Short mmCIF file of C-alpha atoms and ligand atoms in Angstrom, two decimals:
data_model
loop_
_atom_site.label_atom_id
_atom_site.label_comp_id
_atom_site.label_asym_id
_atom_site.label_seq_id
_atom_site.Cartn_x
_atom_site.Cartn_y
_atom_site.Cartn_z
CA UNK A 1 -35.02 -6.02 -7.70
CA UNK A 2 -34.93 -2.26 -7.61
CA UNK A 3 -34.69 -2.55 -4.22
CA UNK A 4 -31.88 -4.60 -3.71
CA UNK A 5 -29.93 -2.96 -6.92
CA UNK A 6 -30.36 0.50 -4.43
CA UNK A 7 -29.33 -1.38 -1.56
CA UNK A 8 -26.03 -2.52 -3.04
CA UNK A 9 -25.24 0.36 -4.34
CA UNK A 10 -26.40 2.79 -0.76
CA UNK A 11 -23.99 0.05 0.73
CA UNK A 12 -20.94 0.79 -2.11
CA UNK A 13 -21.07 4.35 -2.12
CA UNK A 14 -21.05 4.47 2.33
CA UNK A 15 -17.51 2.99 1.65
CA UNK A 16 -16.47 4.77 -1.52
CA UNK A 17 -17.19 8.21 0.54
CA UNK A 18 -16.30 7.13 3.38
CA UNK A 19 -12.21 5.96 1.29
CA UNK A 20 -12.24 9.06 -0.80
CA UNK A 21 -12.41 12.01 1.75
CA UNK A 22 -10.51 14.69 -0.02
CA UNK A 23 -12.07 16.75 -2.81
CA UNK A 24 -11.13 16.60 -6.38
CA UNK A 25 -8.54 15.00 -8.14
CA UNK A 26 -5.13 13.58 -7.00
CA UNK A 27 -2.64 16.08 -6.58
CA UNK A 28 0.35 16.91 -9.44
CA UNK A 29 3.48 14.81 -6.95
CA UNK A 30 6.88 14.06 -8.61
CA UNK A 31 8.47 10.97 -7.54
CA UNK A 32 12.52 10.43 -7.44
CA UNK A 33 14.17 11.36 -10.39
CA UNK A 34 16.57 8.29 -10.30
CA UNK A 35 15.84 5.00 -8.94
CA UNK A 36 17.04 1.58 -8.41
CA UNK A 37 14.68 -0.95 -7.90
CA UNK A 38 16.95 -3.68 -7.52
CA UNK A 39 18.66 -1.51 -4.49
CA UNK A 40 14.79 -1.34 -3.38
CA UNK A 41 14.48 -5.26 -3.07
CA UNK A 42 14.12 -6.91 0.22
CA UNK A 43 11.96 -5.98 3.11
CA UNK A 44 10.58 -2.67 4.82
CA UNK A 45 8.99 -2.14 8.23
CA UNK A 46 6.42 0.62 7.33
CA UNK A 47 7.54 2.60 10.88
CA UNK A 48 4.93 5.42 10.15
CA UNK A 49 1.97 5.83 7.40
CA UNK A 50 -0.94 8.69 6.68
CA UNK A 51 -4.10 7.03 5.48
CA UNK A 52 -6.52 9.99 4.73
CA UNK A 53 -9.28 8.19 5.41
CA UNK A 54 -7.75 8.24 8.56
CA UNK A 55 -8.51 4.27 9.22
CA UNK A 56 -5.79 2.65 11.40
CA UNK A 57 -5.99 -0.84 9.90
CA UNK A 58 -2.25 -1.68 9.21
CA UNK A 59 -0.32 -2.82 12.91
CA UNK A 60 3.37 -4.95 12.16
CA UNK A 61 2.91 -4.32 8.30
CA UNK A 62 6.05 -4.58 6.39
CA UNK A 63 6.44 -4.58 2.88
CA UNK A 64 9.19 -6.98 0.93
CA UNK A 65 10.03 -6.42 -2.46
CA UNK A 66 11.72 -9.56 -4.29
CA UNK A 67 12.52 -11.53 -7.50
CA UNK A 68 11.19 -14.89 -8.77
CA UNK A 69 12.48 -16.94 -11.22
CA UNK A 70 9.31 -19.41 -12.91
CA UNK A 71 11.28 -22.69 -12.46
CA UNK A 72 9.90 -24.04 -15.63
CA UNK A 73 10.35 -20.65 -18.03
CA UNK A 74 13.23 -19.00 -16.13
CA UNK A 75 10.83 -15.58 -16.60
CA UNK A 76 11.69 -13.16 -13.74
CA UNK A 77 8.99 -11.52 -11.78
CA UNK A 78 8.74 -9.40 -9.21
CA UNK A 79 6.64 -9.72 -6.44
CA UNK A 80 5.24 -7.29 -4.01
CA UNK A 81 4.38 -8.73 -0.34
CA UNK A 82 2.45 -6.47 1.95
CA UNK A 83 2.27 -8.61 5.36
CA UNK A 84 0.17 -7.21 8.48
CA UNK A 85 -1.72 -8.26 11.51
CA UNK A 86 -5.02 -7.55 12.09
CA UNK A 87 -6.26 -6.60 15.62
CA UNK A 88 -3.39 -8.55 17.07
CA UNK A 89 -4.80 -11.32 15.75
CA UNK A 90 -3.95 -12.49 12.11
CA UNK A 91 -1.31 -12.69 10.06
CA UNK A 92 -2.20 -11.57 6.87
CA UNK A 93 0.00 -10.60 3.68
CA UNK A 94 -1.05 -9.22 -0.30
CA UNK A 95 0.70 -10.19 -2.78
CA UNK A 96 1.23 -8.37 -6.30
CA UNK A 97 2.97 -8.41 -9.45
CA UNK A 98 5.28 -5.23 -9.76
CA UNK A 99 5.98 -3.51 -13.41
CA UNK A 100 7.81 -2.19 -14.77
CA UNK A 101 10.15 -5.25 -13.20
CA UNK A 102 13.55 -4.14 -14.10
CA UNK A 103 12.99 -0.77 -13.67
CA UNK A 104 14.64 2.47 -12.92
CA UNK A 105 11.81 3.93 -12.69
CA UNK A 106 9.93 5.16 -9.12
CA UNK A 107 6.72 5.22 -10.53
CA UNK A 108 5.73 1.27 -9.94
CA UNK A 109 2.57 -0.42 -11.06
CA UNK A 110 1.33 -2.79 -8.73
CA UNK A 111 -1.10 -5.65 -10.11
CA UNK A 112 -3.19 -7.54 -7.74
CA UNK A 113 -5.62 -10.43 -8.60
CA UNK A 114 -8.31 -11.53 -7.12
CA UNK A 115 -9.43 -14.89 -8.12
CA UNK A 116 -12.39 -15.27 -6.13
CA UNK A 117 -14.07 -11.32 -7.49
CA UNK A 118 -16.21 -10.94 -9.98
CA UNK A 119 -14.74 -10.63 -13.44
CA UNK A 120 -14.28 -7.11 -14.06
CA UNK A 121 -12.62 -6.82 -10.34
CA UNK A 122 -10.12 -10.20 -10.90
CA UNK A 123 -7.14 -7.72 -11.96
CA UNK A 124 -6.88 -4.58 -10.01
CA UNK A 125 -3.81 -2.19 -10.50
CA UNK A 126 -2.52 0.76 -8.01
CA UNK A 127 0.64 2.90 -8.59
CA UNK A 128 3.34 2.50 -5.86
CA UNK A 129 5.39 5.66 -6.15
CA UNK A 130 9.01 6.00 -4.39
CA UNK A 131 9.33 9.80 -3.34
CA UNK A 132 12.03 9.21 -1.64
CA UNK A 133 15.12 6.74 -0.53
CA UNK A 134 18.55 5.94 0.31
CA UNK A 135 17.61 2.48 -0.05
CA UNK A 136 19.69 1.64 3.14
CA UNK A 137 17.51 2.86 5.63
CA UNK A 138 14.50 4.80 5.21
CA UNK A 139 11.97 5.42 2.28
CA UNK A 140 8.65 7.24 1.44
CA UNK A 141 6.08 5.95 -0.86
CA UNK A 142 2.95 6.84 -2.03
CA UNK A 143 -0.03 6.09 -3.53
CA UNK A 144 -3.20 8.15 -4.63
CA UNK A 145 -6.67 7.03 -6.24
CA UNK A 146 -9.06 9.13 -7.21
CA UNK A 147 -13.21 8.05 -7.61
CA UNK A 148 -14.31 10.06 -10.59
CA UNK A 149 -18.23 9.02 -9.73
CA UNK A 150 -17.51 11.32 -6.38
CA UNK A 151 -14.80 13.47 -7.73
CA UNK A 152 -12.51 12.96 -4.77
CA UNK A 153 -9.46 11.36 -3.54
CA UNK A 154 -7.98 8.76 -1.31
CA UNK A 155 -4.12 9.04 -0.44
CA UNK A 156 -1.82 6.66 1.57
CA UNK A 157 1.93 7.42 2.24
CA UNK A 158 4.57 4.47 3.95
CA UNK A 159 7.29 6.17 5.66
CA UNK A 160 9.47 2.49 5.71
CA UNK A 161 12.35 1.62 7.53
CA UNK A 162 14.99 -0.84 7.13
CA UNK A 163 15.16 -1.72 10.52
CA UNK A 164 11.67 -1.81 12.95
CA UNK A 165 12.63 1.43 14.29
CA UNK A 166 13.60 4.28 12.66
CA UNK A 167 15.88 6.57 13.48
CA UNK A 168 15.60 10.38 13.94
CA UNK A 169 17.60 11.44 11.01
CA UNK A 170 16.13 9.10 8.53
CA UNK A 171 12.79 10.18 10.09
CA UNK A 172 13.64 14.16 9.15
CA UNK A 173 14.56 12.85 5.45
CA UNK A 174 11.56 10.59 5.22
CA UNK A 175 9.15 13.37 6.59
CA UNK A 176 10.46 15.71 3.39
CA UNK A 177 8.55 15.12 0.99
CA UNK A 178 5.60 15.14 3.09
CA UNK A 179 5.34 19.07 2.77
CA UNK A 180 5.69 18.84 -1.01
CA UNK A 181 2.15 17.07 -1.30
CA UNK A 182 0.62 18.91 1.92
CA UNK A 183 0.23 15.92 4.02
CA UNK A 184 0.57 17.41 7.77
CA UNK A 185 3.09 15.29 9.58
CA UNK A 186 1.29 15.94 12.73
CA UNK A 187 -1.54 13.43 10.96
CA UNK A 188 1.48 10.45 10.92
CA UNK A 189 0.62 7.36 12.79
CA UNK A 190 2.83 5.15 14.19
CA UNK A 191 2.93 1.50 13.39
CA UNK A 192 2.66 -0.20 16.59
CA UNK A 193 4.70 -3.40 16.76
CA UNK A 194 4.08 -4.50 19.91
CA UNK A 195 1.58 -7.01 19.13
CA UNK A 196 3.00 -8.89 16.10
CA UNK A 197 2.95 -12.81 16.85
CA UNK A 198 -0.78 -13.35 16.61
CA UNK A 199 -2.88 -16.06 18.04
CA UNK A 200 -3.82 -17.39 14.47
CA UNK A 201 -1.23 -17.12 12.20
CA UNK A 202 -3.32 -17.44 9.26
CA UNK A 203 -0.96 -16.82 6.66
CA UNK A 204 -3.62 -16.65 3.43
CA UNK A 205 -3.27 -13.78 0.68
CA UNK A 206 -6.09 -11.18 1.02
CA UNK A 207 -6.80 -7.69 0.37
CA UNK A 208 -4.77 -5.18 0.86
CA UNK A 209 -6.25 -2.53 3.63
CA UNK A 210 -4.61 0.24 1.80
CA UNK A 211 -6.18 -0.37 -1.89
CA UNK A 212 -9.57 -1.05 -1.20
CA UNK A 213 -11.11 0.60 -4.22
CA UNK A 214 -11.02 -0.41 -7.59
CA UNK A 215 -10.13 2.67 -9.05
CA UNK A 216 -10.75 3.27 -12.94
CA UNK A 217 -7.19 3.47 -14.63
C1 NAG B 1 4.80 -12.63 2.64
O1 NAG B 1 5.48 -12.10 3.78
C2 NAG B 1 5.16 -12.74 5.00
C3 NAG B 1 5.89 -12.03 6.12
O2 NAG B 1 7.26 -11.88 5.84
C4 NAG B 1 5.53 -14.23 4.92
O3 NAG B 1 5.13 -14.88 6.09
C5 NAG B 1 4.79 -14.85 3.75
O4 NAG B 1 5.17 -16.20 3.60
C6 NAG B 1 5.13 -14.11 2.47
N1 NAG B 1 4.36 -14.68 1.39
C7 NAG B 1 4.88 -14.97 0.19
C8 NAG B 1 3.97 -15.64 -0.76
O5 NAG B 1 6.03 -14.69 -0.10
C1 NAG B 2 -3.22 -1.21 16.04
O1 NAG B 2 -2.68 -0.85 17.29
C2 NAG B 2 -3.45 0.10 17.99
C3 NAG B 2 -2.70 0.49 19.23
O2 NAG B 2 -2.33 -0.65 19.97
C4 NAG B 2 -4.82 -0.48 18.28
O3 NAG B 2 -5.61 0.49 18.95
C5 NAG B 2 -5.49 -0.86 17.00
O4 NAG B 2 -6.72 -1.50 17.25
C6 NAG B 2 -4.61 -1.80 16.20
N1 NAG B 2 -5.24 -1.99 14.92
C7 NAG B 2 -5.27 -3.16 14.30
C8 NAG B 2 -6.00 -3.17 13.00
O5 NAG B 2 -4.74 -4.17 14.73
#
C-alpha cells in the first residue's frame, strides 16, 4: 500500500515540477483598467503564446468567448471554448463557465468541470486575465498558478488575434505588456496553423493543455 501511495505520488510531483518551473510565488501583474467583455465575445486565433514550462502542446488553438441563453430558465451564461489540435491529429476543445459574466472586469474566473475526476477535482477554477486589447484585433491574456507544496509557479500568456495572422502593429501592442511581467519575447512561440483539419476530428471536451494543475484557490 505504502508502496503504491509513494508511487502515485513520485508520479504527481514529476509533473507538478516539471508545470511549475519558476521559483516562488506568482508575480504582482495588473490587468486593464477598463474592460468590456461583451466587446471581448466571439473568437480568437491565439497567433503566439509563452508556456513556461516551455511545452508546445497547443497547434490551431483558438479561443471563442460567447453567450448562452438556458432555453428553459432564460439564465445567461457565458461560455469559454478553448479548441486545438493535437499532433495534427485531433480536434479537441475545453469548455468553461466564465464569471463574473457581465463583467467589466479583466480579471475573469474560468470554471471547468470535470465529470469523470474524482470529487475534490470535479470543479477546477483558473483566472483568465486580459492585459491588454482593442478588442478588434489583437489581445494579451494571462494566466498564473502557483503550487504552494513546491513554492513555485507556472505562467501561460495568449497573444490572440482576430484574424489567423497577426499583423505587425498589433504584434508591437500585444508584445507590451510582456516586459511588464518579464516574460522575454524572444521565448514566444508561434502557433503553427498549417496542420489544422485533422484526420480524426474528434470533437469531445477534454482538458485544457494550459491548466493542467489543480491549483489551491
Ligand atoms: C468549440 O469550438 C470548436 C471550434 O470552433 C467547435 O468545433 C466546437 O463545436 C465548440 N464547442 C462548443 C460546445 O461550443
Ligand atoms: C505543433 O507544430 C509543431 C511544428 O509543426 C510540431 O513540431 C509540434 O509537434 C506540433 N505540436 C502539436 C501538439 O501538435
Amino acid at each position: 500500500m505504502y508502496k503504491l501511495i509513494t508511487t502515485v505520488l513520485c508520479l504527481y510531483l514529476s509533473g507538478v515540477y516539471g508545470y511549475f518551473t519558476l521559483p516562488g510565488k506568482c508575480p504582482d501583474i495588473s490587468v486593464m483598467e477598463t474592460f468590456n467583455l461583451a466587446d471581448f465575445y466571439g473568437k480568437w486565433y491565439q497567433a503566439y503564446y509563452y508556456s513556461s514550462d516551455e511545452q508546445n502542446m497547443n497547434n490551431c488553438s483558438t479561443l471563442e468567448f460567447n453567450i448562452k441563453t438556458n432555453s428553459r430558465t432564460y439564465d445567461t451564461v457565458v461560455l469559454f471554448n478553448q479548441s486545438r489540435v493535437d499532433r495534427g491529429l485531433f480536434h479537441r476543445y475545453s469548455i468553461a463557465g466564465v464569471s463574473p459574466p457581465s463583467g467589466f472586469e479583466a480579471d475573469l474566473e474560468l470554471t471547468f468541470q470535470f465529470i469523470n475526476a474524482p470529487r475534490r477535482l470535479t470543479t477546477r477554477k483558473y483566472q483568465f486575465q486580459v492585459l491588454a486589447t482593442n478588442y478588434r484585433f489583437y489581445a494579451t491574456a494571462y494566466t498564473c498558478q502557483y503550487s504552494p507544496l513546491i513554492d513555485k509557479h507556472f505562467i501561460y500568456v495568449w497573444i490572440l488575434s482576430r484574424k489567423p495572422i497577426l499583423n505587425d502593429v498589433s504584434k508591437e501592442l500585444a508584445l507590451k505588456p510582456l516586459q511588464q511581467i518579464g516574460v522575454d519575447t524572444s521565448k514566444i512561440v508561434k502557433d503553427d496553423r498549417n496542420k489544422c483539419n485533422p484526420k480524426y476530428y474528434d470533437d469531445v471536451n477534454t482538458e485544457p493543455t494550459t491548466f493542467r494543475y489543480p491549483v489551491a484557490m
